[in-house]
């Protein structure tokens, strides 16, 4: 039981990071971006390449693990580089595709994102192949936090704890950005009322670019987290897309706090449902959550507006 | 003397082939309050929106203090010194009163910024509600915040789209008194109004727009009793 | 060069194109005429294929179904079950903002894929369902003549679907659909009835997809989860967008055209690339089609044929 909760928190962290980006683009660009999952995949694979690059540059080509973790400082650098590259990728896709469709129907953007997602996913497959990849082959010893006779016990690896911790730090940083900085206020203002934002002096195209950068960078970091705790596959992001949408809608579109809470709820629900429905159906749990929230409270837990 | 704001032969509209503005011109002198009047559908709102960069201008010129600002993006207008208060949804309902003003202030160059403390002196009601979400303000307070938000960027010209809409007569009086006080700080005002009587009471001059063109203009005091006013309004209704 | 293999391949190609055309017609009713965005096409096709296979197939000890019912019953069952799945989705998502329907249909396709892969007792799991009966195979054998006969059957179904949709779209029902899509004011004034119209359109479209799934199952005689991956949804969308949505002729033309591009590029990859590189080549094929969709959306958003001008687009604009 405790073990399932811990696993749920790790998965929930990844979902939360992705869902935050989704809810930001959804509220500011006003469309459901089916490509958000692919930014996770690209982030994870970019980090494979940047890690190889960093290791080659720093000499030796081997990564000495950092303390109790399975990876060295080089992966942190690689992750930041991957986040930057993914942000650039998002800006390029926006410039090539979404920017040209913004004046039209919102649903055209959804179709476009659906097409872009498929292209991006298969491009990864083309470039990196379909075999799973890993950042590190180090075997990690899980730390036993709770003995086996108390609610089934609890073992967590240092990597998993780091993922949960870093997610919380990132979310606090984002919350600070949105409430305390001019960019954050401009983003919230644009989400509320784009026309008024322009009249008030907000460069809306600039806000849109910032939104892509933040959303894609968070997705990339989430993708690297998946790579650290599980493995890197071309379907990594696609398989997370449904949980991402479920979390964003559960939290209420546009609410960052909601997306985080929604992410952890969906992660926990998936994890806790495994003994009931079996591991093969855990992805269906996200769908059940989605249908439930749409029927009962379509504005989400934190969404106020109709 | 250079006009604070001048629009010359503006043609424009939302969709190509469907013009709403058909060569509208008007000029506002520094320090004036000018009321832009006219029957429903005359294009009053569209004209100020076109000046603010929200509606495409197909031909004609918009000059602000002698500088050509035609066709600039809406957010650039603010930096040039042209303020605009839309008619509805004119505050960021999800931001607090203070955040509404902080955002507007932070977006303009430092030398343009007006001290927020002075803004709260001008609008004491808002001072007491600093932390409140703007969406929870009353109609009158909301209108004050919308004006304050535009003033923070210290515009040389402030355009307002029907600030009296949805307010009780008493509140209209309060808001318009405040607009006079704003003018007395040196801001030129162009006021789109449906409420002819109230508008003429505070305006120096008025321009009447019909079917996308100016048809009548003159000192507000003279237009109050001008029979041509009623004719223009009635003519459009018929 | 022998002529028969070429003709046989052509018949094969036409059967598939015809089946895709039925799916595209269903999607056109939803998107082209009603403005409903369905990202779960593959899921509804799968429901139809599995339903008909289970109803008509021979009994299997390990699996539910195998009722050995007539094929026509299987097809009706396929339409019915796809319609039920569509109804469930529509009730949850149709009354909400339009992209929630996209997300929900995406979700149900994922779940259907999970069931197809894992519910071995129902769907045969990853190995799928074999020996799905083929109509007239006793009389005609499995050669070219049978392919031709099945092509005739597909053409008949496609023709019937086309005729029914054209009638439907021209009827008062169809005019209301377009009014709802074009004019929010009209939709608002219809209120609850607008929601009912949308629901009907969505369910009928999905029933056509289910029927197409059954057509596919009884032609190939064998279905497995990988026949109904999201790429199928994507192909149908490509067909509709290329041909021009809101136009039945466009949907059918798009189906034949995109399927031709797809087949030719697929054959090219098989011919040109070494065996080890085939998977990568297939990935690149999908990338190119994805880019094609995006390019058409940007450059020629109405597709090749575009929409027939039946309703004024500028009605009621203030």
XYZ file of N, CA and C in Angstrom, chain A residues 179 182 185-186 188-189 192-193 195-204, chain B residues 53-54 74-75 78 84 89-94 99 102-103 106-107 149:
108
model
N 3.048 34.764 -9.998
C 2.397 35.724 -9.114
C 3.270 36.936 -8.798
N 6.517 40.369 -13.616
C 5.710 41.017 -14.659
C 5.336 40.015 -15.739
N 2.463 37.937 -14.444
C 1.194 38.675 -14.449
C 0.710 38.885 -15.871
N 1.640 39.129 -16.790
C 1.246 39.314 -18.191
C 0.665 38.012 -18.738
N -0.907 35.669 -16.960
C -2.252 35.481 -16.395
C -3.235 36.452 -17.036
N -2.776 37.667 -17.288
C -3.636 38.669 -17.915
C -4.035 38.221 -19.321
N -6.616 35.552 -19.305
C -7.935 36.059 -18.944
C -8.583 36.792 -20.115
N -7.830 37.661 -20.761
C -8.417 38.565 -21.745
C -7.335 39.098 -22.693
N -7.356 40.571 -25.604
C -7.534 41.895 -26.214
C -7.182 42.992 -25.217
N -7.657 42.840 -23.981
C -7.342 43.837 -22.957
C -5.840 43.838 -22.660
N -5.243 42.650 -22.689
C -3.802 42.573 -22.433
C -3.045 43.416 -23.443
N -3.441 43.347 -24.706
C -2.752 44.138 -25.729
C -2.948 45.621 -25.453
N -4.175 45.991 -25.104
C -4.455 47.398 -24.823
C -3.643 47.885 -23.630
N -3.412 46.977 -22.668
C -2.659 47.378 -21.484
C -1.156 47.406 -21.744
N -0.741 47.036 -22.953
C 0.671 47.123 -23.281
C 1.411 45.803 -23.279
N 0.675 44.691 -23.147
C 1.330 43.381 -23.164
C 1.613 42.972 -24.608
N 2.847 42.574 -24.879
C 3.199 42.027 -26.182
C 2.760 40.567 -26.181
N 1.551 40.313 -26.712
C 0.947 38.980 -26.574
C 1.782 37.914 -27.282
N -5.410 50.405 -32.336
C -4.710 49.286 -32.968
C -5.432 47.962 -32.858
N -6.711 48.013 -32.488
C -7.460 46.759 -32.320
C -8.290 46.403 -33.554
N -1.260 47.037 -31.088
C -1.983 47.649 -29.970
C -1.065 47.890 -28.768
N -0.187 46.938 -28.469
C 0.632 47.125 -27.269
C 1.681 48.219 -27.444
N 0.492 51.921 -26.322
C 0.638 52.300 -24.915
C 1.967 53.011 -24.697
N -6.207 53.430 -23.672
C -7.550 53.040 -24.110
C -8.219 52.220 -23.014
N -15.420 44.229 -19.856
C -14.270 43.390 -19.496
C -12.992 44.213 -19.569
N -12.988 45.326 -18.873
C -11.851 46.231 -18.996
C -10.874 46.172 -17.829
N -11.059 45.178 -16.960
C -10.031 44.907 -15.940
C -9.702 43.415 -16.006
N -8.525 43.041 -15.500
C -8.165 41.626 -15.460
C -8.791 41.023 -14.210
N -9.915 40.318 -14.416
C -10.723 39.870 -13.289
C -9.983 38.884 -12.396
N -8.984 38.172 -12.948
C -8.282 37.157 -12.159
C -7.064 37.719 -11.424
N -2.335 44.131 -8.543
C -1.647 43.466 -9.657
C -2.036 44.078 -10.995
N 0.081 47.121 -11.086
C 1.511 46.789 -11.172
C 1.876 46.328 -12.572
N 1.005 45.492 -13.158
C 1.282 44.979 -14.500
C 1.361 46.137 -15.492
N 4.520 48.145 -14.917
C 5.794 47.493 -15.232
C 6.021 47.394 -16.738
N 4.940 47.450 -17.517
C 5.076 47.242 -18.956
C 5.599 48.462 -19.687
N -5.843 51.890 -14.464
C -4.908 51.013 -15.174
C -4.337 51.721 -16.400
